Coordinates of N, CA and C in Angstrom, one line a residue:
M1 N -21.1 -18.9 -80.3 CA -21.2 -18.3 -79.0 C -22.5 -18.8 -78.3
G2 N -23.5 -19.1 -79.0 CA -24.7 -19.6 -78.4 C -24.6 -20.9 -77.8
S3 N -23.8 -21.8 -78.5 CA -23.7 -23.2 -77.9 C -22.8 -23.1 -76.6
R4 N -21.8 -22.3 -76.6 CA -21.0 -22.2 -75.4 C -21.8 -21.6 -74.2
F5 N -22.6 -20.7 -74.5 CA -23.5 -20.1 -73.4 C -24.4 -21.2 -72.9
S6 N -25.0 -22.0 -73.7 CA -25.9 -23.0 -73.3 C -25.2 -24.1 -72.5
V7 N -23.9 -24.3 -72.8 CA -23.1 -25.3 -72.0 C -22.9 -24.8 -70.6
Y8 N -22.5 -23.5 -70.5 CA -22.3 -22.8 -69.2 C -23.6 -22.9 -68.4
I9 N -24.7 -22.6 -69.0 CA -26.0 -22.7 -68.2 C -26.2 -24.1 -67.8
L10 N -26.0 -25.1 -68.6 CA -26.3 -26.5 -68.3 C -25.4 -26.9 -67.1
V11 N -24.1 -26.6 -67.2 CA -23.1 -26.9 -66.1 C -23.5 -26.2 -64.8
G12 N -23.8 -24.9 -64.9 CA -24.2 -24.2 -63.7 C -25.5 -24.8 -63.1
A13 N -26.5 -25.1 -63.9 CA -27.7 -25.7 -63.3 C -27.4 -27.1 -62.7
T14 N -26.5 -27.8 -63.3 CA -26.2 -29.2 -62.7 C -25.5 -29.0 -61.4
V15 N -24.5 -28.0 -61.3 CA -23.8 -27.8 -60.1 C -24.8 -27.3 -59.0
F16 N -25.7 -26.4 -59.4 CA -26.6 -25.8 -58.4 C -27.6 -26.9 -57.9
L17 N -28.1 -27.8 -58.8 CA -29.0 -28.8 -58.3 C -28.2 -29.9 -57.5
S18 N -27.0 -30.2 -57.9 CA -26.3 -31.2 -57.0 C -25.9 -30.6 -55.7
F19 N -25.6 -29.3 -55.6 CA -25.4 -28.6 -54.3 C -26.6 -28.6 -53.5
G20 N -27.7 -28.3 -54.1 CA -29.0 -28.4 -53.3 C -29.3 -29.8 -52.8
R21 N -29.0 -30.8 -53.6 CA -29.2 -32.2 -53.1 C -28.3 -32.5 -52.0
T22 N -27.0 -32.1 -52.1 CA -26.0 -32.4 -51.1 C -26.4 -31.7 -49.8
E23 N -26.8 -30.5 -49.9 CA -27.2 -29.8 -48.7 C -28.3 -30.5 -47.9
S24 N -29.3 -31.0 -48.6 CA -30.4 -31.6 -47.9 C -29.9 -33.0 -47.3
L25 N -29.0 -33.7 -48.0 CA -28.5 -34.9 -47.4 C -27.7 -34.6 -46.2
L26 N -26.9 -33.6 -46.2 CA -26.1 -33.2 -45.0 C -27.0 -32.9 -43.8
A27 N -28.1 -32.2 -44.1 CA -29.0 -31.8 -43.1 C -29.7 -33.1 -42.5
K28 N -30.0 -34.0 -43.4 CA -30.7 -35.2 -42.9 C -29.7 -36.0 -42.1
A29 N -28.4 -36.1 -42.5 CA -27.4 -36.9 -41.8 C -27.1 -36.3 -40.5
S30 N -27.1 -35.0 -40.4 CA -26.8 -34.3 -39.1 C -27.9 -34.5 -38.1
K31 N -29.1 -34.8 -38.4 CA -30.2 -35.0 -37.5 C -30.1 -36.4 -36.8
E32 N -29.5 -37.4 -37.5 CA -29.4 -38.7 -37.0 C -28.3 -38.8 -35.9
P33 N -28.5 -39.5 -34.8 CA -27.5 -39.6 -33.7 C -26.3 -40.4 -34.2
C34 N -25.2 -39.9 -33.7 CA -23.9 -40.6 -34.1 C -23.8 -41.9 -33.2
K35 N -23.3 -42.9 -33.8 CA -23.1 -44.2 -33.1 C -21.7 -44.4 -32.8
K36 N -21.3 -44.5 -31.5 CA -19.9 -44.7 -31.1 C -19.7 -46.1 -30.8
I37 N -18.5 -46.6 -31.1 CA -18.1 -48.0 -30.8 C -17.9 -48.0 -29.3
K38 N -18.6 -48.9 -28.6 CA -18.4 -48.9 -27.2 C -17.7 -50.2 -26.8
C39 N -17.5 -51.1 -27.7 CA -16.8 -52.4 -27.3 C -15.4 -52.4 -27.9
F40 N -14.5 -52.7 -27.0 CA -13.1 -52.8 -27.4 C -12.7 -54.3 -27.4
T41 N -12.0 -54.8 -28.3 CA -11.5 -56.1 -28.3 C -10.2 -56.2 -27.6
P42 N -10.1 -57.2 -26.7 CA -8.8 -57.4 -26.0 C -7.7 -57.8 -26.9
L43 N -6.5 -57.4 -26.7 CA -5.3 -57.8 -27.5 C -4.8 -59.2 -27.1
G44 N -4.9 -59.6 -25.9 CA -4.4 -60.8 -25.4 C -5.1 -61.2 -24.1
P45 N -4.6 -62.2 -23.4 CA -5.3 -62.5 -22.1 C -5.3 -61.3 -21.1
N46 N -4.2 -60.5 -21.1 CA -4.2 -59.4 -20.2 C -4.2 -58.1 -20.9
G47 N -4.4 -58.1 -22.2 CA -4.3 -56.9 -23.0 C -5.6 -56.2 -23.2
V48 N -5.7 -54.9 -23.3 CA -6.9 -54.2 -23.5 C -6.5 -52.9 -24.2
I49 N -7.4 -52.4 -25.0 CA -7.2 -51.1 -25.6 C -7.7 -50.0 -24.5
I50 N -6.9 -49.1 -24.2 CA -7.2 -48.1 -23.2 C -7.6 -46.8 -23.9
N51 N -8.7 -46.3 -23.5 CA -9.2 -45.0 -24.1 C -8.9 -43.9 -23.1
K52 N -7.8 -43.3 -23.2 CA -7.4 -42.2 -22.3 C -8.2 -40.9 -22.5
K53 N -8.6 -40.6 -23.7 CA -9.3 -39.4 -24.0 C -10.6 -39.3 -23.3
E54 N -11.4 -40.4 -23.4 CA -12.7 -40.5 -22.7 C -12.5 -40.5 -21.2
F55 N -11.4 -41.2 -20.7 CA -11.2 -41.3 -19.3 C -10.9 -39.9 -18.8
E56 N -10.0 -39.1 -19.5 CA -9.6 -37.8 -19.0 C -10.8 -36.8 -19.0
S57 N -11.7 -37.0 -20.0 CA -12.9 -36.1 -20.1 C -13.9 -36.4 -18.9
S58 N -13.8 -37.6 -18.4 CA -14.8 -37.9 -17.3 C -14.2 -37.6 -15.9
L59 N -13.0 -37.2 -15.8 CA -12.4 -36.8 -14.5 C -12.9 -35.5 -14.0
P60 N -13.3 -35.4 -12.7 CA -13.7 -34.1 -12.2 C -12.6 -33.2 -11.8
K61 N -12.1 -32.4 -12.8 CA -10.8 -31.6 -12.6 C -11.1 -30.3 -11.8
R62 N -12.3 -29.8 -11.9 CA -12.5 -28.4 -11.3 C -13.2 -28.5 -10.0
R63 N -13.9 -29.5 -9.7 CA -14.6 -29.6 -8.5 C -13.7 -29.8 -7.3
K64 N -13.9 -29.0 -6.2 CA -13.0 -28.9 -5.1 C -13.6 -29.7 -3.8
T65 N -14.9 -30.0 -3.8 CA -15.5 -30.6 -2.6 C -16.3 -31.8 -3.1
S66 N -16.4 -32.8 -2.2 CA -17.1 -34.0 -2.5 C -18.6 -33.8 -2.5
G67 N -19.3 -34.6 -3.4 CA -20.7 -34.6 -3.4 C -21.3 -35.9 -3.0
G68 N -20.4 -36.8 -2.4 CA -20.9 -38.1 -1.9 C -21.1 -39.1 -3.1
M69 N -20.5 -38.8 -4.2 CA -20.7 -39.7 -5.4 C -19.4 -40.3 -5.9
C70 N -18.5 -40.6 -5.0 CA -17.1 -41.1 -5.4 C -17.2 -42.4 -6.1
A71 N -18.0 -43.3 -5.7 CA -18.1 -44.6 -6.3 C -18.6 -44.5 -7.8
R72 N -19.7 -43.7 -7.9 CA -20.3 -43.5 -9.3 C -19.3 -42.9 -10.2
V73 N -18.6 -41.8 -9.8 CA -17.7 -41.1 -10.7 C -16.5 -42.0 -11.1
V74 N -15.9 -42.6 -10.1 CA -14.7 -43.5 -10.4 C -15.1 -44.7 -11.2
R75 N -16.3 -45.3 -11.0 CA -16.8 -46.4 -11.8 C -17.0 -45.9 -13.2
T76 N -17.5 -44.7 -13.4 CA -17.7 -44.2 -14.8 C -16.4 -44.0 -15.5
C77 N -15.4 -43.5 -14.8 CA -14.1 -43.3 -15.3 C -13.5 -44.6 -15.8
I78 N -13.6 -45.6 -14.9 CA -13.0 -46.9 -15.2 C -13.7 -47.5 -16.4
E79 N -15.1 -47.4 -16.5 CA -15.8 -48.0 -17.6 C -15.4 -47.3 -18.9
K80 N -15.2 -46.0 -18.9 CA -14.7 -45.3 -20.1 C -13.3 -45.7 -20.5
L81 N -12.5 -46.0 -19.5 CA -11.1 -46.3 -19.7 C -11.0 -47.7 -20.4
I82 N -11.7 -48.7 -19.9 CA -11.5 -50.1 -20.4 C -12.6 -50.4 -21.4
G83 N -13.6 -49.6 -21.5 CA -14.6 -49.9 -22.5 C -15.6 -51.1 -22.2
R84 N -15.6 -51.4 -20.9 CA -16.5 -52.5 -20.4 C -17.3 -52.0 -19.2
P85 N -18.5 -52.4 -19.0 CA -19.2 -52.0 -17.8 C -18.8 -52.8 -16.6
L86 N -18.8 -52.1 -15.4 CA -18.5 -52.7 -14.1 C -19.9 -53.1 -13.5
D87 N -19.8 -54.1 -12.6 CA -21.0 -54.5 -11.9 C -21.4 -53.3 -10.9
R88 N -22.6 -53.0 -10.8 CA -23.1 -51.9 -9.9 C -23.1 -52.4 -8.5
K89 N -22.6 -51.6 -7.6 CA -22.6 -51.9 -6.2 C -23.2 -50.7 -5.5
D90 N -23.6 -50.9 -4.2 CA -24.3 -49.8 -3.4 C -23.3 -48.9 -2.8
Y91 N -22.2 -49.4 -2.4 CA -21.2 -48.6 -1.6 C -19.8 -48.7 -2.3
A92 N -19.0 -47.7 -2.0 CA -17.6 -47.7 -2.5 C -16.8 -48.8 -2.0
K93 N -17.0 -49.2 -0.8 CA -16.3 -50.3 -0.1 C -16.5 -51.7 -0.8
E94 N -17.5 -51.8 -1.6 CA -17.9 -53.1 -2.3 C -17.3 -53.2 -3.7
Y95 N -16.6 -52.3 -4.2 CA -16.2 -52.3 -5.6 C -14.9 -53.1 -5.8
G96 N -14.2 -53.6 -4.8 CA -13.0 -54.4 -5.0 C -13.3 -55.6 -5.8
E97 N -14.3 -56.3 -5.5 CA -14.6 -57.6 -6.1 C -15.0 -57.3 -7.6
A98 N -15.7 -56.2 -7.8 CA -16.2 -55.9 -9.2 C -14.9 -55.5 -10.1
L99 N -13.9 -54.9 -9.5 CA -12.7 -54.6 -10.3 C -12.0 -55.8 -10.7
V100 N -11.8 -56.7 -9.7 CA -11.1 -58.0 -10.0 C -11.9 -58.8 -11.0
K101 N -13.2 -58.8 -10.9 CA -14.0 -59.6 -11.8 C -13.9 -59.2 -13.3
T102 N -13.5 -58.0 -13.6 CA -13.2 -57.6 -14.9 C -12.1 -58.3 -15.6
G103 N -11.2 -58.8 -14.7 CA -10.0 -59.5 -15.2 C -8.9 -58.5 -15.6
L104 N -9.1 -57.2 -15.4 CA -8.1 -56.2 -15.8 C -7.5 -55.6 -14.5
Y105 N -8.0 -55.7 -13.4 CA -7.5 -55.2 -12.1 C -7.0 -56.3 -11.2
R106 N -5.9 -56.1 -10.6 CA -5.3 -57.0 -9.6 C -5.1 -56.3 -8.3
E107 N -5.3 -57.0 -7.2 CA -5.0 -56.4 -5.9 C -3.5 -56.3 -5.6
Q108 N -3.0 -55.2 -5.2 CA -1.6 -55.0 -4.9 C -1.4 -54.6 -3.5
S109 N -0.2 -54.5 -3.0 CA 0.1 -54.0 -1.7 C -0.3 -52.6 -1.6
P110 N -0.9 -52.2 -0.5 CA -1.4 -50.7 -0.4 C -0.2 -49.8 -0.3
N111 N 1.0 -50.3 0.1 CA 2.2 -49.4 0.2 C 2.9 -49.3 -1.1
S112 N 2.4 -49.8 -2.2 CA 3.1 -49.7 -3.5 C 3.0 -48.3 -4.0
Q113 N 4.0 -47.9 -4.8 CA 4.0 -46.6 -5.4 C 2.9 -46.5 -6.4
P114 N 2.0 -45.5 -6.3 CA 0.8 -45.5 -7.2 C 1.3 -45.2 -8.7
R115 N 0.6 -45.9 -9.6 CA 0.7 -45.6 -11.0 C -0.6 -45.2 -11.6
D116 N -0.5 -44.7 -12.9 CA -1.7 -44.2 -13.5 C -2.8 -45.4 -13.5
F117 N -4.0 -45.0 -13.3 CA -5.2 -45.8 -13.3 C -5.3 -46.7 -12.1
D118 N -4.5 -46.5 -11.0 CA -4.6 -47.3 -9.8 C -5.8 -46.8 -9.0
V119 N -6.5 -47.8 -8.4 CA -7.7 -47.4 -7.6 C -7.5 -47.8 -6.1
H120 N -7.8 -46.8 -5.3 CA -7.8 -47.0 -3.8 C -9.2 -47.2 -3.4
I121 N -9.4 -48.3 -2.6 CA -10.7 -48.4 -1.9 C -10.4 -48.3 -0.4
L122 N -11.0 -47.3 0.3 CA -10.8 -47.1 1.7 C -12.0 -47.7 2.4
Y123 N -11.8 -48.5 3.4 CA -12.8 -49.1 4.2 C -13.1 -48.3 5.5
P124 N -14.3 -48.1 5.9 CA -14.6 -47.3 7.0 C -14.4 -48.0 8.3
R125 N -14.3 -47.1 9.4 CA -14.2 -47.7 10.7 C -15.6 -47.9 11.3
K126 N -16.6 -47.1 10.9 CA -17.9 -47.2 11.4 C -18.8 -48.0 10.4
K127 N -19.8 -48.7 10.8 CA -20.6 -49.4 9.9 C -21.5 -48.5 9.1
S128 N -21.8 -47.3 9.6 CA -22.7 -46.4 8.9 C -22.0 -45.7 7.7
H129 N -20.7 -45.8 7.7 CA -20.0 -45.1 6.7 C -19.9 -45.9 5.4
Y130 N -19.8 -45.4 4.3 CA -19.9 -46.1 3.0 C -18.5 -46.4 2.4
G131 N -17.5 -45.9 3.0 CA -16.1 -46.1 2.4 C -15.9 -45.0 1.4
H132 N -14.7 -45.1 0.7 CA -14.3 -44.1 -0.3 C -13.6 -44.8 -1.4
M133 N -13.7 -44.3 -2.6 CA -13.1 -44.8 -3.8 C -12.4 -43.7 -4.5
E134 N -11.1 -43.9 -4.9 CA -10.4 -42.8 -5.6 C -9.5 -43.5 -6.7
I135 N -9.2 -42.7 -7.7 CA -8.4 -43.2 -8.8 C -7.2 -42.2 -9.0
Y136 N -6.0 -42.8 -9.4 CA -4.8 -42.0 -9.5 C -4.5 -41.8 -11.0
Y137 N -4.2 -40.6 -11.4 CA -3.8 -40.3 -12.8 C -2.9 -39.1 -12.8
K138 N -1.8 -39.2 -13.4 CA -0.8 -38.2 -13.6 C -0.4 -37.5 -12.3
G139 N -0.1 -38.2 -11.3 CA 0.3 -37.7 -10.0 C -0.7 -37.1 -9.1
K140 N -2.0 -37.3 -9.5 CA -3.1 -36.8 -8.6 C -4.2 -37.8 -8.4
W141 N -4.8 -37.7 -7.3 CA -5.9 -38.6 -6.9 C -7.3 -37.9 -7.2
Y142 N -8.2 -38.6 -7.8 CA -9.5 -38.1 -8.1 C -10.6 -39.0 -7.5
S143 N -11.7 -38.5 -7.1 CA -12.9 -39.3 -6.8 C -14.0 -38.5 -7.4
D144 N -15.0 -38.0 -6.7 CA -16.0 -37.1 -7.3 C -15.5 -35.7 -7.3
F145 N -14.3 -35.5 -6.8 CA -13.7 -34.1 -6.8 C -12.2 -34.3 -6.9
Y146 N -11.5 -33.2 -7.3 CA -10.0 -33.3 -7.4 C -9.5 -33.2 -5.9
Q147 N -8.7 -34.2 -5.6 CA -8.1 -34.3 -4.2 C -6.7 -33.8 -4.2
Q148 N -6.3 -33.2 -3.1 CA -4.9 -32.7 -2.9 C -4.0 -33.9 -2.7
A149 N -4.5 -35.0 -2.1 CA -3.7 -36.2 -1.9 C -4.8 -37.3 -1.7
S150 N -4.3 -38.5 -1.5 CA -5.2 -39.6 -1.1 C -5.8 -39.4 0.2
L151 N -7.1 -39.7 0.4 CA -7.8 -39.4 1.6 C -7.2 -40.4 2.7
W152 N -6.6 -41.4 2.3 CA -5.9 -42.3 3.3 C -4.7 -41.6 4.0
Q153 N -4.1 -40.7 3.2 CA -3.0 -39.9 3.8 C -3.6 -38.6 4.6
L154 N -4.6 -38.1 4.1 CA -5.2 -36.9 4.7 C -6.0 -37.2 6.0
W155 N -6.8 -38.2 6.0 CA -7.6 -38.5 7.1 C -7.4 -40.0 7.5
P156 N -6.3 -40.4 8.0 CA -6.1 -41.8 8.3 C -7.0 -42.4 9.4
K157 N -7.5 -41.5 10.3 CA -8.3 -42.0 11.4 C -9.7 -42.3 11.0
E158 N -10.1 -41.8 9.8 CA -11.5 -42.0 9.3 C -11.7 -43.4 8.8
Y159 N -10.6 -44.1 8.3 CA -10.7 -45.3 7.6 C -9.9 -46.4 8.3
S160 N -10.4 -47.7 8.3 CA -9.7 -48.8 9.0 C -8.6 -49.4 8.1
K161 N -8.8 -49.5 6.8 CA -7.8 -50.1 5.9 C -8.0 -49.6 4.5
V162 N -7.0 -49.8 3.7 CA -7.0 -49.4 2.3 C -6.6 -50.6 1.5
K163 N -7.2 -50.7 0.3 CA -6.8 -51.7 -0.7 C -6.5 -51.0 -2.0
L164 N -5.4 -51.4 -2.7 CA -5.0 -50.9 -3.9 C -5.2 -51.9 -5.0
Y165 N -5.9 -51.4 -6.1 CA -6.1 -52.3 -7.3 C -5.4 -51.6 -8.4
R166 N -4.6 -52.4 -9.1 CA -3.8 -51.9 -10.2 C -4.3 -52.5 -11.5
L167 N -4.3 -51.6 -12.5 CA -4.7 -52.1 -13.9 C -3.6 -52.9 -14.4
A168 N -3.9 -54.2 -14.7 CA -2.9 -55.1 -15.2 C -3.1 -55.3 -16.7
Y169 N -2.3 -54.7 -17.5 CA -2.5 -54.8 -18.9 C -1.1 -54.9 -19.6
E170 N -1.1 -55.4 -20.7 CA 0.1 -55.6 -21.5 C 0.4 -54.2 -22.2
R171 N 1.5 -53.7 -22.1 CA 1.9 -52.5 -22.8 C 2.5 -53.0 -24.1
V172 N 1.8 -52.8 -25.2 CA 2.2 -53.3 -26.5 C 3.1 -52.2 -27.1
V173 N 4.4 -52.6 -27.3 CA 5.3 -51.6 -27.9 C 5.6 -52.1 -29.3
I174 N 5.2 -51.3 -30.2 CA 5.5 -51.6 -31.6 C 6.8 -51.1 -32.0
P175 N 7.8 -51.9 -32.4 CA 9.1 -51.4 -32.8 C 9.0 -50.6 -34.1
P176 N 9.8 -49.6 -34.2 CA 9.8 -48.8 -35.5 C 10.2 -49.6 -36.6
Q177 N 9.4 -49.4 -37.7 CA 9.7 -50.2 -38.9 C 10.8 -49.5 -39.7
T178 N 11.9 -50.3 -39.9 CA 13.0 -49.8 -40.7 C 13.0 -50.5 -42.1
P179 N 13.1 -49.8 -43.1 CA 13.1 -50.4 -44.4 C 14.3 -51.3 -44.5
P180 N 14.1 -52.5 -45.2 CA 15.3 -53.4 -45.3 C 16.3 -52.7 -46.2
S181 N 17.6 -52.9 -45.8 CA 18.6 -52.3 -46.5 C 19.1 -53.2 -47.6
H182 N 19.1 -52.7 -48.8 CA 19.6 -53.5 -50.0 C 21.0 -53.1 -50.3
K183 N 21.9 -54.0 -50.3 CA 23.2 -53.7 -50.7 C 23.3 -53.8 -52.2
R184 N 24.0 -52.9 -52.7 CA 24.2 -52.9 -54.2 C 25.2 -54.0 -54.5
S185 N 24.9 -54.8 -55.5 CA 25.9 -55.8 -55.9 C 26.9 -55.1 -56.8
K186 N 28.1 -55.5 -56.7 CA 29.1 -54.9 -57.6 C 29.0 -55.6 -58.9
P187 N 29.2 -54.8 -59.9 CA 29.1 -55.4 -61.3 C 30.4 -56.2 -61.5
S188 N 30.2 -57.2 -62.3 CA 31.4 -58.1 -62.6 C 32.4 -57.4 -63.4
T189 N 32.0 -56.6 -64.4 CA 33.0 -55.9 -65.2 C 32.6 -54.5 -65.3
R190 N 33.6 -53.7 -65.2 CA 33.4 -52.2 -65.2 C 34.1 -51.7 -66.4
L191 N 33.4 -50.8 -67.1 CA 34.0 -50.2 -68.2 C 34.8 -49.1 -67.7
A192 N 36.0 -49.0 -68.2 CA 37.0 -48.0 -67.7 C 36.5 -46.6 -68.0
Q193 N 36.0 -46.3 -69.1 CA 35.7 -44.9 -69.6 C 34.3 -44.5 -69.1
S194 N 33.4 -45.4 -68.7 CA 32.0 -45.1 -68.5 C 31.8 -44.5 -67.0
P195 N 31.1 -43.4 -66.9 CA 30.8 -42.9 -65.6 C 29.7 -43.7 -64.9
V196 N 28.9 -44.5 -65.6 CA 27.8 -45.3 -65.1 C 28.2 -46.8 -65.1
Y197 N 28.1 -47.5 -64.1 CA 28.4 -48.9 -64.1 C 27.3 -49.8 -63.6

Protein backbone atom coordinates (compact mmCIF):
# COMPACT_ATOMS: atom_id res chain seq x y z
CA MET A 1 0.00 0.00 0.00
CA GLY A 2 2.84 2.38 0.74
CA SER A 3 4.39 2.05 -2.71
CA ARG A 4 1.05 2.62 -4.44
CA PHE A 5 0.45 5.77 -2.40
CA SER A 6 3.90 7.15 -3.28
CA VAL A 7 3.22 6.49 -6.98
CA TYR A 8 -0.04 8.48 -6.75
CA ILE A 9 1.74 11.36 -5.06
CA LEU A 10 4.53 11.31 -7.65
CA VAL A 11 2.04 11.30 -10.56
CA GLY A 12 -0.05 14.04 -8.94
CA ALA A 13 3.00 16.23 -8.35
CA THR A 14 4.14 15.73 -11.95
CA VAL A 15 0.71 16.68 -13.30
CA PHE A 16 0.52 19.69 -11.00
CA LEU A 17 3.97 20.95 -11.99
CA SER A 18 3.36 20.39 -15.70
CA PHE A 19 0.02 22.23 -15.43
CA GLY A 20 1.72 25.14 -13.71
CA ARG A 21 4.37 25.24 -16.43
CA THR A 22 1.74 25.10 -19.20
CA GLU A 23 -0.26 27.88 -17.60
CA SER A 24 2.71 30.25 -17.56
CA LEU A 25 3.55 29.40 -21.18
CA LEU A 26 -0.02 30.14 -22.24
CA ALA A 27 0.09 33.46 -20.41
CA LYS A 28 3.38 34.35 -22.08
CA ALA A 29 2.08 33.37 -25.52
CA SER A 30 -1.12 35.35 -25.08
CA LYS A 31 0.81 38.57 -24.43
CA GLU A 32 2.61 38.37 -27.78
CA PRO A 33 0.83 39.96 -30.76
CA CYS A 34 -0.64 37.63 -33.33
CA LYS A 35 0.93 37.83 -36.76
CA LYS A 36 -1.52 37.61 -39.63
CA ILE A 37 -0.55 36.74 -43.16
CA LYS A 38 -1.10 39.86 -45.21
CA CYS A 39 0.29 38.66 -48.53
CA PHE A 40 -1.71 36.46 -50.85
CA THR A 41 -0.12 34.71 -53.78
CA PRO A 42 -1.92 35.02 -57.09
CA LEU A 43 -3.23 31.84 -58.68
CA GLY A 44 -2.50 32.89 -62.24
CA PRO A 45 -2.13 36.02 -64.34
CA ASN A 46 -5.68 37.13 -63.47
CA GLY A 47 -6.25 34.99 -60.39
CA VAL A 48 -6.19 36.14 -56.81
CA ILE A 49 -7.34 34.79 -53.49
CA ILE A 50 -10.26 36.89 -52.32
CA ASN A 51 -10.73 37.45 -48.61
CA LYS A 52 -14.48 38.00 -48.25
CA LYS A 53 -14.57 37.81 -44.44
CA GLU A 54 -12.18 40.72 -43.91
CA PHE A 55 -13.91 42.63 -46.70
CA GLU A 56 -17.34 42.18 -45.08
CA SER A 57 -16.00 43.20 -41.68
CA SER A 58 -14.71 46.50 -43.09
CA LEU A 59 -18.01 47.51 -44.75
CA PRO A 60 -19.91 50.32 -42.96
CA LYS A 61 -23.23 48.48 -42.56
CA ARG A 62 -24.83 50.58 -39.81
CA ARG A 63 -23.81 54.10 -40.69
CA LYS A 64 -26.60 56.02 -42.48
CA THR A 65 -24.86 59.31 -43.37
CA SER A 66 -21.58 60.23 -45.02
CA GLY A 67 -18.58 61.45 -43.11
CA GLY A 68 -16.69 62.58 -46.21
CA MET A 69 -14.35 59.59 -46.10
CA CYS A 70 -15.70 57.52 -49.02
CA ALA A 71 -12.31 57.09 -50.74
CA ARG A 72 -10.57 55.94 -47.55
CA VAL A 73 -13.26 53.42 -46.59
CA VAL A 74 -13.62 51.93 -50.08
CA ARG A 75 -9.83 51.78 -50.49
CA THR A 76 -9.54 49.92 -47.18
CA CYS A 77 -12.26 47.47 -48.23
CA ILE A 78 -10.48 46.77 -51.53
CA GLU A 79 -7.12 46.32 -49.81
CA LYS A 80 -8.61 43.78 -47.42
CA LEU A 81 -10.36 42.02 -50.30
CA ILE A 82 -7.33 41.54 -52.55
CA GLY A 83 -4.61 41.51 -49.89
CA ARG A 84 -2.56 44.22 -51.61
CA PRO A 85 -2.17 47.92 -50.86
CA LEU A 86 -3.52 50.52 -53.27
CA ASP A 87 -1.69 53.71 -54.14
CA ARG A 88 -2.85 56.57 -51.92
CA LYS A 89 -4.66 59.41 -53.67
CA ASP A 90 -6.02 62.71 -52.40
CA TYR A 91 -9.52 62.52 -53.87
CA ALA A 92 -12.02 59.83 -54.79
CA LYS A 93 -12.02 60.92 -58.44
CA GLU A 94 -8.31 59.95 -58.72
CA TYR A 95 -8.61 56.28 -57.71
CA GLY A 96 -9.44 54.88 -61.18
CA GLU A 97 -5.79 54.71 -62.20
CA ALA A 98 -4.82 53.10 -58.88
CA LEU A 99 -7.43 50.36 -59.33
CA VAL A 100 -6.26 49.53 -62.86
CA LYS A 101 -2.62 49.61 -61.71
CA THR A 102 -3.25 46.65 -59.37
CA GLY A 103 -3.92 44.49 -62.42
CA LEU A 104 -7.08 43.17 -60.80
CA TYR A 105 -9.59 45.83 -61.86
CA ARG A 106 -10.68 46.65 -65.42
CA GLU A 107 -12.74 49.59 -66.61
CA GLN A 108 -16.20 48.54 -67.86
CA SER A 109 -19.17 50.27 -69.41
CA PRO A 110 -20.95 52.29 -66.70
CA ASN A 111 -24.28 50.90 -67.91
CA SER A 112 -23.27 47.31 -67.09
CA GLN A 113 -25.24 45.37 -64.52
CA PRO A 114 -23.23 45.68 -61.26
CA ARG A 115 -21.62 42.60 -59.76
CA ASP A 116 -20.04 42.00 -56.37
CA PHE A 117 -16.90 44.08 -55.72
CA ASP A 118 -17.61 46.55 -58.58
CA VAL A 119 -16.41 50.09 -57.89
CA HIS A 120 -18.12 53.26 -59.12
CA ILE A 121 -16.10 56.45 -59.32
CA LEU A 122 -18.29 59.53 -59.75
CA TYR A 123 -16.67 62.63 -61.21
CA PRO A 124 -17.85 66.05 -59.99
CA ARG A 125 -19.32 68.89 -62.04
CA LYS A 126 -17.52 71.55 -59.98
CA LYS A 127 -13.75 71.70 -59.51
CA SER A 128 -14.10 72.20 -55.76
CA HIS A 129 -15.88 68.86 -55.35
CA TYR A 130 -13.80 65.75 -54.68
CA GLY A 131 -15.93 63.14 -56.42
CA HIS A 132 -17.36 60.01 -54.88
CA MET A 133 -16.33 56.37 -54.65
CA GLU A 134 -18.63 53.43 -53.86
CA ILE A 135 -18.42 49.64 -53.94
CA TYR A 136 -21.16 47.12 -54.73
CA TYR A 137 -21.70 43.99 -52.64
CA LYS A 138 -24.69 41.66 -52.34
CA GLY A 139 -27.11 44.01 -54.09
CA LYS A 140 -26.13 47.14 -52.12
CA TRP A 141 -23.81 50.09 -52.64
CA TYR A 142 -21.42 51.13 -49.85
CA SER A 143 -19.05 54.05 -49.44
CA ASP A 144 -18.32 55.44 -45.97
CA PHE A 145 -21.99 54.68 -45.20
CA TYR A 146 -24.66 52.24 -46.33
CA GLN A 147 -26.39 53.74 -49.38
CA GLN A 148 -29.95 53.09 -50.54
CA ALA A 149 -28.70 53.07 -54.15
CA SER A 150 -25.79 54.39 -56.17
CA LEU A 151 -25.38 58.14 -55.76
CA TRP A 152 -25.25 58.30 -59.57
CA GLN A 153 -28.92 57.23 -59.53
CA LEU A 154 -29.92 59.32 -56.51
CA TRP A 155 -28.22 62.62 -57.43
CA PRO A 156 -27.42 62.60 -61.18
CA LYS A 157 -27.11 66.41 -61.35
CA GLU A 158 -24.28 66.46 -58.82
CA TYR A 159 -21.88 64.41 -60.96
CA SER A 160 -20.71 64.83 -64.56
CA LYS A 161 -19.83 61.20 -65.34
CA VAL A 162 -19.36 57.80 -63.77
CA LYS A 163 -16.81 55.05 -64.38
CA LEU A 164 -17.27 51.42 -63.40
CA TYR A 165 -14.30 49.26 -62.44
CA ARG A 166 -14.85 45.50 -62.27
CA LEU A 167 -12.74 43.00 -60.35
CA ALA A 168 -11.33 40.75 -63.08
CA TYR A 169 -10.34 37.48 -61.50
CA GLU A 170 -10.46 33.84 -62.42
CA ARG A 171 -13.12 31.88 -60.65
CA VAL A 172 -11.41 28.63 -59.88
CA VAL A 173 -13.92 25.82 -59.75
CA ILE A 174 -12.54 22.64 -58.30
CA PRO A 175 -14.49 19.66 -59.62
CA PRO A 176 -15.67 17.21 -56.97
CA GLN A 177 -13.35 14.30 -56.58
CA THR A 178 -15.01 10.98 -57.28
CA PRO A 179 -13.18 7.85 -56.31
CA PRO A 180 -12.20 5.76 -59.31
CA SER A 181 -14.60 2.91 -59.82
CA HIS A 182 -13.02 -0.51 -59.79
CA LYS A 183 -14.91 -3.16 -61.63
CA ARG A 184 -14.69 -6.57 -60.15
CA SER A 185 -13.14 -9.04 -62.48
CA LYS A 186 -15.10 -12.21 -62.95
CA PRO A 187 -13.37 -15.32 -61.72
CA SER A 188 -12.43 -17.76 -64.40
CA THR A 189 -13.84 -20.76 -62.61
CA ARG A 190 -16.66 -20.77 -60.15
CA LEU A 191 -17.20 -23.54 -57.72
CA ALA A 192 -20.78 -24.70 -57.91
CA GLN A 193 -21.34 -25.34 -54.21
CA SER A 194 -19.36 -22.38 -52.79
CA PRO A 195 -21.17 -19.18 -51.69
CA VAL A 196 -17.88 -17.25 -52.07
CA TYR A 197 -16.19 -16.96 -55.42
